[in-house]
Coordinates of C-alpha atoms and ligand atoms in Angstrom, one line a residue:
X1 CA 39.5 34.7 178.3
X2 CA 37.4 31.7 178.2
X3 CA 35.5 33.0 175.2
X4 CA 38.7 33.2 172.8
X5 CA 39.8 29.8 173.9
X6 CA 36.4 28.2 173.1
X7 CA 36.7 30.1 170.0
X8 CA 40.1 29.4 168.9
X9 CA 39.3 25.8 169.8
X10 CA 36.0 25.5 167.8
X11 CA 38.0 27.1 164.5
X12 CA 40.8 24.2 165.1
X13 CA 38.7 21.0 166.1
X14 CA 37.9 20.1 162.9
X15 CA 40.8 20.4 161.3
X16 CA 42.6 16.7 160.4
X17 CA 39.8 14.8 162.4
X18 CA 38.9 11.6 160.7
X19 CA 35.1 11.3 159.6
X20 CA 34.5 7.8 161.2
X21 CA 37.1 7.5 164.2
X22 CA 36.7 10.8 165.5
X23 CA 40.9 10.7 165.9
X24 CA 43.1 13.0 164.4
X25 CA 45.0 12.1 161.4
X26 CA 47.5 15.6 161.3
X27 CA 50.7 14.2 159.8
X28 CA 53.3 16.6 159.2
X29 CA 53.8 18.1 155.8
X30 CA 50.0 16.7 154.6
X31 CA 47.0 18.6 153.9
X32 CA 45.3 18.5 157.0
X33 CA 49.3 19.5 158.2
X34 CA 49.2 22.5 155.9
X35 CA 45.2 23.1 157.0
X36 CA 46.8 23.8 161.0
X37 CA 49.6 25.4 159.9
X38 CA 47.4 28.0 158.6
X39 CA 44.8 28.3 160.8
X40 CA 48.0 28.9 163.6
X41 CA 49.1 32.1 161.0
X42 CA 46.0 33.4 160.5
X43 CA 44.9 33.8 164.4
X44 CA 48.7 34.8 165.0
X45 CA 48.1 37.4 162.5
X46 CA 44.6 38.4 164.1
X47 CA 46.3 39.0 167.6
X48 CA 48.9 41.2 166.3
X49 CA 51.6 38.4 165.8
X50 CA 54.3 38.2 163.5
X51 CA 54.5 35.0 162.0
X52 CA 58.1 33.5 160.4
X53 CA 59.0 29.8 159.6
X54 CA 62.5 28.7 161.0
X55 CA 65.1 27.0 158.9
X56 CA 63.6 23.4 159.7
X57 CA 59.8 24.6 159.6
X58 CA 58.9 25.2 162.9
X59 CA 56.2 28.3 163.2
X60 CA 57.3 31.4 165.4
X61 CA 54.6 34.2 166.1
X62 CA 56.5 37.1 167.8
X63 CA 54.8 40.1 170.0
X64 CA 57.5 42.3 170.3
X65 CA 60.8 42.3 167.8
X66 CA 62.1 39.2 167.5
X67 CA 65.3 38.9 169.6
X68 CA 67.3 38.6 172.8
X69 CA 66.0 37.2 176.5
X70 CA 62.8 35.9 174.6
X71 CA 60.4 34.0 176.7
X72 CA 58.5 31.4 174.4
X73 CA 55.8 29.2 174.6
X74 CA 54.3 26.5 173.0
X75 CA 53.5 22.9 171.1
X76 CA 52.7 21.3 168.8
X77 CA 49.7 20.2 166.2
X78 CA 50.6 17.1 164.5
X79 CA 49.5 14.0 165.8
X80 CA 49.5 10.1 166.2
X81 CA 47.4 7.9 163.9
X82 CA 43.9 8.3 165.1
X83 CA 45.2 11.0 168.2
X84 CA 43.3 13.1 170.6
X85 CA 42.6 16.6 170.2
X86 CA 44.1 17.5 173.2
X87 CA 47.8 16.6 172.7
X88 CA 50.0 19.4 171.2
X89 CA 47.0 21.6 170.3
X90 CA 45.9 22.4 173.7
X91 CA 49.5 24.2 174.8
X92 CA 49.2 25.6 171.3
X93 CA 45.7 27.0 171.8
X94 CA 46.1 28.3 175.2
X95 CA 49.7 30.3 174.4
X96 CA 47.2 32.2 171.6
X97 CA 44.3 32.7 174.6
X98 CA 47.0 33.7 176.9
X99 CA 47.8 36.2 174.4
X100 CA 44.5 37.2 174.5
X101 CA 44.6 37.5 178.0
X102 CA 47.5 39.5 178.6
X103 CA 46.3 42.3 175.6
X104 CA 43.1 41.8 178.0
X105 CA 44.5 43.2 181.3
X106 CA 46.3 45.7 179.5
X107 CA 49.7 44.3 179.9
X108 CA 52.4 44.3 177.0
X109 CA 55.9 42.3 177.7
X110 CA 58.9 43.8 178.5
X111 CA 61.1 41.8 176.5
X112 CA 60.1 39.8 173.1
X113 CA 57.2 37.0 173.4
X114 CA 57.0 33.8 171.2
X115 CA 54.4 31.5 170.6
X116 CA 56.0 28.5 168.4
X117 CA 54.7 25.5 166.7
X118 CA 57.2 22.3 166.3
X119 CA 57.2 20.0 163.6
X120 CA 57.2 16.2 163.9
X121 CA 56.6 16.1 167.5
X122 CA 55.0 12.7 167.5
X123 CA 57.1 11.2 164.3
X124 CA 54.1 9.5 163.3
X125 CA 55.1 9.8 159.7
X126 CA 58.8 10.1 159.7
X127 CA 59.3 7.9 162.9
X128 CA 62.1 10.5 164.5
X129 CA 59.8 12.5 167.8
X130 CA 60.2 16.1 168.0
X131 CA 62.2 15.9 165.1
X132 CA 61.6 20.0 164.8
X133 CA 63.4 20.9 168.5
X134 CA 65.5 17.8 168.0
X135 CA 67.0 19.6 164.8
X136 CA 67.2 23.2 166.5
X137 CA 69.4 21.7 169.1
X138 CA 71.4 19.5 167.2
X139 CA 70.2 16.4 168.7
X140 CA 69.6 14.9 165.2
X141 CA 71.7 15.5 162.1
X142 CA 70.7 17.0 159.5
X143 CA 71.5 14.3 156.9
X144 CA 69.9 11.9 158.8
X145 CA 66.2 13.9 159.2
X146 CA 66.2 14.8 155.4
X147 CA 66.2 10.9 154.6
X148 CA 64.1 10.2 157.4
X149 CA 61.2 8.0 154.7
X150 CA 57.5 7.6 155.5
X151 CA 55.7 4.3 154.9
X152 CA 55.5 5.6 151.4
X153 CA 59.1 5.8 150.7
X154 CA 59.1 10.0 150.5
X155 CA 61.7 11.5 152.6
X156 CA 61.7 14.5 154.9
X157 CA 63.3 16.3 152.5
X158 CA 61.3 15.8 149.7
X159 CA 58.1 16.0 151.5
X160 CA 59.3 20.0 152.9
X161 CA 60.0 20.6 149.6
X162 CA 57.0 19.6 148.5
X163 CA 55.4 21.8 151.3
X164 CA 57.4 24.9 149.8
X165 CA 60.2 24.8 152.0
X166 CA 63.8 24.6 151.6
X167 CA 65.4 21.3 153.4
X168 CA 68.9 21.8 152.2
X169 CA 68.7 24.8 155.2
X170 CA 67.4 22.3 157.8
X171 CA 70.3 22.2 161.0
X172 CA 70.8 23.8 164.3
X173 CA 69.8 27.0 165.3
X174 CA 72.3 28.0 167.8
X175 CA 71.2 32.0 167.1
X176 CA 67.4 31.0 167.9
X177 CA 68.6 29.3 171.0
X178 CA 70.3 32.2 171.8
X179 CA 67.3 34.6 171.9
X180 CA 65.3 32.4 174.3
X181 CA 65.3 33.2 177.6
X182 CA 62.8 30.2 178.9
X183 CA 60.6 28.0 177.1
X184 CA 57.4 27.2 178.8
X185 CA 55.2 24.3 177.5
X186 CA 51.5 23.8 178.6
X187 CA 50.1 19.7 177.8
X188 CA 47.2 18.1 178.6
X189 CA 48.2 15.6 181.1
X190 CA 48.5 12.1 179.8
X191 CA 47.8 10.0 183.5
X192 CA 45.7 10.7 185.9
X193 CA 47.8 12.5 188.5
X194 CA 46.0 15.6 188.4
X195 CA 42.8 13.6 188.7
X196 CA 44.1 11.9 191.7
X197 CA 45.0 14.6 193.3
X198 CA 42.1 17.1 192.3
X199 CA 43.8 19.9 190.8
X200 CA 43.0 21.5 187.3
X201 CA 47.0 21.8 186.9
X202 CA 50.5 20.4 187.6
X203 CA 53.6 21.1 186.9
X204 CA 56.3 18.6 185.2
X205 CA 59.0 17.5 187.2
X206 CA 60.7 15.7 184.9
X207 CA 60.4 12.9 181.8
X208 CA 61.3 9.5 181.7
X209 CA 63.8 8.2 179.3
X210 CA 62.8 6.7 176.5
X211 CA 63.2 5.3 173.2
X212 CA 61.9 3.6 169.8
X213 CA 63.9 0.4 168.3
X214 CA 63.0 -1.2 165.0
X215 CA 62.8 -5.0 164.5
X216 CA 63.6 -6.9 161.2
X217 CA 62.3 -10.4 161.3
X218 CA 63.2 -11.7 157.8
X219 CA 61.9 -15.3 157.0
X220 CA 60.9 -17.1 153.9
X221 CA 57.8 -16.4 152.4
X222 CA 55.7 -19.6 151.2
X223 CA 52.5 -21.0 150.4
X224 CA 50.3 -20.8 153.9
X225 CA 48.5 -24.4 152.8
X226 CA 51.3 -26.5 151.6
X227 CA 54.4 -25.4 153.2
X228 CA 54.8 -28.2 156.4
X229 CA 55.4 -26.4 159.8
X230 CA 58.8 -28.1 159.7
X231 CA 59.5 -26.8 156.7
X232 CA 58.7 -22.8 157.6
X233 CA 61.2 -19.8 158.8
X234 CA 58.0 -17.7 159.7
X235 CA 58.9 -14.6 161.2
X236 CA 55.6 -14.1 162.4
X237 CA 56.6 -16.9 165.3
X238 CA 59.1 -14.5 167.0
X239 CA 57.6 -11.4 166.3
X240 CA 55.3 -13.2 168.8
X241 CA 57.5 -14.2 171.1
X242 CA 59.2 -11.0 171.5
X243 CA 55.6 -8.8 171.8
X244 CA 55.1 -11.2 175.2
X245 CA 58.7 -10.9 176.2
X246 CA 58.5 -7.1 176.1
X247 CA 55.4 -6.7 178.3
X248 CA 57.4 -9.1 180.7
X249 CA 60.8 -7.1 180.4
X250 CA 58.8 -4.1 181.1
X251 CA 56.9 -5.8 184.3
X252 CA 60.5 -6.9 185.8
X253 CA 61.6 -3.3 185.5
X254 CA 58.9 -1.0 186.6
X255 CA 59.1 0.6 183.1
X256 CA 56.3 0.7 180.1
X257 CA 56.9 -1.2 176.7
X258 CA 55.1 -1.6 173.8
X259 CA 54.9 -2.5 170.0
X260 CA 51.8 -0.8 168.5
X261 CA 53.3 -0.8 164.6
X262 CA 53.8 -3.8 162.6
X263 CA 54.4 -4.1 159.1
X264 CA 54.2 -7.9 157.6
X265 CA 55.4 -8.1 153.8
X266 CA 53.7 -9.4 152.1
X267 CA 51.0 -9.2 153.9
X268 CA 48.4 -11.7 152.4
X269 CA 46.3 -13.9 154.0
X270 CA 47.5 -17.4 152.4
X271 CA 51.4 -16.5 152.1
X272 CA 53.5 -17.0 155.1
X273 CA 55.3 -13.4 155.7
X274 CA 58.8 -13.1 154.4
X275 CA 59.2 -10.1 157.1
X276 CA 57.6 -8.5 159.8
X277 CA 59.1 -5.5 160.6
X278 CA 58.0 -3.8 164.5
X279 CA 58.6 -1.4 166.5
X280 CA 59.5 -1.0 170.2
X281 CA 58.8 1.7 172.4
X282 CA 60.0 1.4 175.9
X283 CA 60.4 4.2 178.8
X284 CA 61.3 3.5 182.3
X285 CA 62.1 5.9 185.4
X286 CA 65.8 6.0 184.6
X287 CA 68.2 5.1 182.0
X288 CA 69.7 1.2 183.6
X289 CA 66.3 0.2 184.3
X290 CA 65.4 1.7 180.4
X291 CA 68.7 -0.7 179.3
X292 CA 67.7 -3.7 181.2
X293 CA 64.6 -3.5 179.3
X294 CA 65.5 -3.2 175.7
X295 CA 68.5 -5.6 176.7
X296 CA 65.7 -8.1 177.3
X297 CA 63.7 -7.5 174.9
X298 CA 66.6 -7.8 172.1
X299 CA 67.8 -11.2 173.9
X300 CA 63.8 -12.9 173.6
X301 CA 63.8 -11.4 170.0
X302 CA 67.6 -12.9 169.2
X303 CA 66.8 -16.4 170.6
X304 CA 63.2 -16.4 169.1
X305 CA 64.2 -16.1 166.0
X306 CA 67.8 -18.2 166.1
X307 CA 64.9 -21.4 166.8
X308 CA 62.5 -20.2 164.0
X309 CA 65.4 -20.2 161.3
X310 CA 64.8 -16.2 161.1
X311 CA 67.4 -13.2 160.7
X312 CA 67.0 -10.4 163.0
X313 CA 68.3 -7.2 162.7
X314 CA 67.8 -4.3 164.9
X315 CA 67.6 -0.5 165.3
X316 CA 67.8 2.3 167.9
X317 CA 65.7 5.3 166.5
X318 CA 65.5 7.5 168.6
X319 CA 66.3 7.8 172.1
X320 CA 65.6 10.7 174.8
X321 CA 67.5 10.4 178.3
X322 CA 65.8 11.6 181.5
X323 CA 65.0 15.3 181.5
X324 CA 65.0 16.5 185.0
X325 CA 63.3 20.4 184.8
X326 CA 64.8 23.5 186.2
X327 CA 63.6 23.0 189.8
X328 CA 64.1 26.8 190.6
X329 CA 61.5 27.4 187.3
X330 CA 59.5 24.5 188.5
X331 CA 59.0 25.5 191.9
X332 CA 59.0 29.2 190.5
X333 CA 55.7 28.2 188.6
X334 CA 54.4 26.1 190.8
X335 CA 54.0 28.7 193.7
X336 CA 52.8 31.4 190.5
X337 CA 50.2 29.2 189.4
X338 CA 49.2 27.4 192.5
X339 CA 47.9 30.5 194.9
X340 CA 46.8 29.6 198.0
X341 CA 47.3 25.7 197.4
X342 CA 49.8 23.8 196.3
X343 CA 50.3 22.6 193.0
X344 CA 51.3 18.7 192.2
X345 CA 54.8 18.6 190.0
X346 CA 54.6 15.7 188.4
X347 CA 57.3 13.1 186.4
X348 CA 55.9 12.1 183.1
X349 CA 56.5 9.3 180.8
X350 CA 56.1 11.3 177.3
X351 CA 58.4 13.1 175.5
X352 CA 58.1 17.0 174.7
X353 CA 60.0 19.2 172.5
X354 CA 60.4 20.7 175.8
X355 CA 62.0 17.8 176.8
X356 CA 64.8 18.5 173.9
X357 CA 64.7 22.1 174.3
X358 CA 66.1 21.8 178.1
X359 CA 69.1 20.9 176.5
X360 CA 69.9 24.5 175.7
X361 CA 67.5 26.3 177.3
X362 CA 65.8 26.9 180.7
X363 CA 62.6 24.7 180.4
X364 CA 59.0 24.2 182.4
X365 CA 56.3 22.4 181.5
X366 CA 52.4 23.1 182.8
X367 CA 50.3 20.1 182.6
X368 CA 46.2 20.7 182.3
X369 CA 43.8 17.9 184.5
X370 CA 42.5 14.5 181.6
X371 CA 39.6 13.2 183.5
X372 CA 40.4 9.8 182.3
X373 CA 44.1 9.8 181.5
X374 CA 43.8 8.4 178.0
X375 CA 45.8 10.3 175.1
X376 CA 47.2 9.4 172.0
X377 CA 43.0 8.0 171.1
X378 CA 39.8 9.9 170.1
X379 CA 39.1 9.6 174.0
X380 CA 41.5 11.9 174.6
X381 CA 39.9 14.8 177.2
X382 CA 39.8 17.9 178.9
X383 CA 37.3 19.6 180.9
X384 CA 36.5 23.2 179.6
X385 CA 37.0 24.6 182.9
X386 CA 40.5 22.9 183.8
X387 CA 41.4 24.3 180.0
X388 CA 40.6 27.8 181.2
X389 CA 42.6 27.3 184.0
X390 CA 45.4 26.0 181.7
X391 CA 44.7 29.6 180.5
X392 CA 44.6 31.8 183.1
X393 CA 48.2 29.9 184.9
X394 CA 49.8 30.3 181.6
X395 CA 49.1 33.9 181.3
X396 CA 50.4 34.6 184.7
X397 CA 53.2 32.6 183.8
X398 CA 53.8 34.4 180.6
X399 CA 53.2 38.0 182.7
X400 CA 55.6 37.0 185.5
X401 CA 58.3 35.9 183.4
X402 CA 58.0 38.6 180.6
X403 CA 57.8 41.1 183.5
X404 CA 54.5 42.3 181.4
Ligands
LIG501 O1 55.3 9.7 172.5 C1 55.3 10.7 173.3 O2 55.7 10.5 174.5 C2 54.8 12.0 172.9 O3 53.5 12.0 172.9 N1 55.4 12.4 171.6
LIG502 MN1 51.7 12.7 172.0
LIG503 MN1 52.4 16.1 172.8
LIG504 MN1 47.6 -19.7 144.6

């Protein structure tokens, strides 16, 4: 088993890693996209897999006919700006090794097996998370993905097209979400839980809310050397003032908050910005606590820029509430994959598709040991051994639940 993950590994790892950070750059509906999207279809194919696109160009690879009490697994491939290796492609690889290791012991499932691929889990380029699942569902509407624009302007729509699919067809599924039976996700873990309490594997308990709000700061642009401070609205003043009041909003709440993207128009060195646009991302462990925090946040921002002479205006992206996971499948998995000891289940702070899925569907989520925690950065890690054992629990996983 651990030779076809190290070998499906070693044919993906270079695909969409940038020369001089060493981070992954896998946006979807780019190149390197399209590079990953074949890679998955070709080792599919190779393992006796047939491969289909759905409707809003998610990849399915069946064994077995396509069709009722499905049990799928799965992730994703795109990344964050500069990502880890690890996040998306290592529940991705190990469904294909599992694969492997079921054909391996001789086993063939009962009732039809899926290994998917979502789109857009991250939103890095179209700003929506698992925008793929989120559409399957109906947790986004269709109108509102296809205009969905990149820092470049192109839409969603366009940039499918573009990628030889058709986006007028993009909507909910319901008839896919009918024929799955569970969804089971494997992740690298993104904390150091697993570390902490020295097991190679967890299992997910839940996921916090979350959300991402875009700010508008819109001063007046002027000349940086002759334009008294008197005489400035300079957005950039509040922007400032609500990056602090964030990280304190987030202390007084025990939640997480950040603003990691910025966009200053026009951006020059001697002009004082006529916008800054930002965006928030805050999570906390349950939705008041999540409120309090972007209430707090928007309140800093509002009286920042009311004394700076700025307009604000502001936006709720996307927002995901708590996900608590099907304890029976939880605890189910847990005492599968655990043998003789037991297994930490975990709450999580990022979102999943199988976060959205377990809206429709009975959901469970593995997580695989990160020696040091870090994702969404080149650091991003997992120990070879801990990813075989990502392996070998998700193919008992996958032969328990298939009744292989
Ligand atoms: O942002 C997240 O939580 C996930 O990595 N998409
Ligand atoms: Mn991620
Ligand atoms: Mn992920
Ligand atoms: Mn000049």
């Amino acid at each position: 088993m651990s030779d076809t993950f190290d070998e499906l590994w070693a044919d993906l790892a270079p695909l969409g890693r940038h020369r001089s950070t060493g981070g992954y750059r896998r946006y979807s509906w780019t190149g390197a996209d399209t590079q990953v999207r074949d890679w998955f279809g070709a080792a599919a194919t190779a393992r006796g897999l047939s491969v289909e696109t759905d409707r809003n160009g998610n990849l399915w690879a069946w064994w077995g006919r396509p069709g009722p009490g499905a049990v799928v697994t799965g992730s994703h491939l795109d990344s964050v700006p500069d990502g880890g290796a690890f996040d998306g492609p290592l529940g991705v690889v190990s469904a294909l090794a599992a694969v492997d290791e079921l054909q391996r012991r001789g086993l063939r499932p009962a009732v039809p097996l899926a290994v998917t691929v979502f789109v857009e889990e991250e939103g890095a380029r179209f700003g929506v998370p698992c925008l793929g699942s989120r559409l399957i569902t109906g947790a986004i509407a269709p109108d509102r993905a296809r205009e969905l624009t990149d820092a470049d302007g192109v839409t969603w729509a366009a940039a499918m097209t573009d990628a030889g699919l058709d986006s007028d067809r993009i909507g909910p599924d319901p008839d896919r979400l009918a024929q799955i039976a569970v969804f089971v996700e494997l992740h690298v873990e993104q904390g150091r839980a697993l570390v902490h309490q020295d097991a190679p594997v967890g299992v997910a308990s839940s996921i916090w809310p979350h959300g991402r709000w875009r700010l508008d700061f819109s001063g007046q642009a002027d000349h940086a050397g002759t334009t008294l401070l008197a005489d400035r609205n300079d957005p950039m003043l509040p922007f400032a003032e609500t990056v602090l009041a964030a990280r304190s909003a987030a202390r007084a709440h025990d939640a997480v908050a950040t603003i990691g993207k910025v966009h200053v128009a026009p951006n020059g060195t001697n002009a004082i910005p006529s916008r800054v646009r930002a965006w928030l991302d805050a999570r906390a462990p349950d939705e008041a606590a999540l409120r309090a925090v972007v209430a707090g946040v928007d309140a800093a921002a509002r009286d920042a820029s009311a004394a700076h002479g700025v307009a604000l205006s502001s936006y709720q992206e996307s927002f995901s509430p708590v996900v608590d996971f099907s304890t029976a499948l939880r605890d189910r998995l847990a005492a599968l994959v655990g043998g003789d000891r037991p297994v930490p289940i975990l709450p999580t702070g990022a979102g999943h598709d199988a976060g959205v899925l377990a809206t429709a569907v009975p959901t469970a989520m593995l997580f695989v040991r990160n020696p040091t925690g870090v994702s969404h950065a080149p650091e991003e890690h997992a120990d070879a051994a801990d990813c075989h054992a990502g392996v070998a629990a998700l193919a008992d996983t996958l032969a328990e639940l298939t009744g292989a």
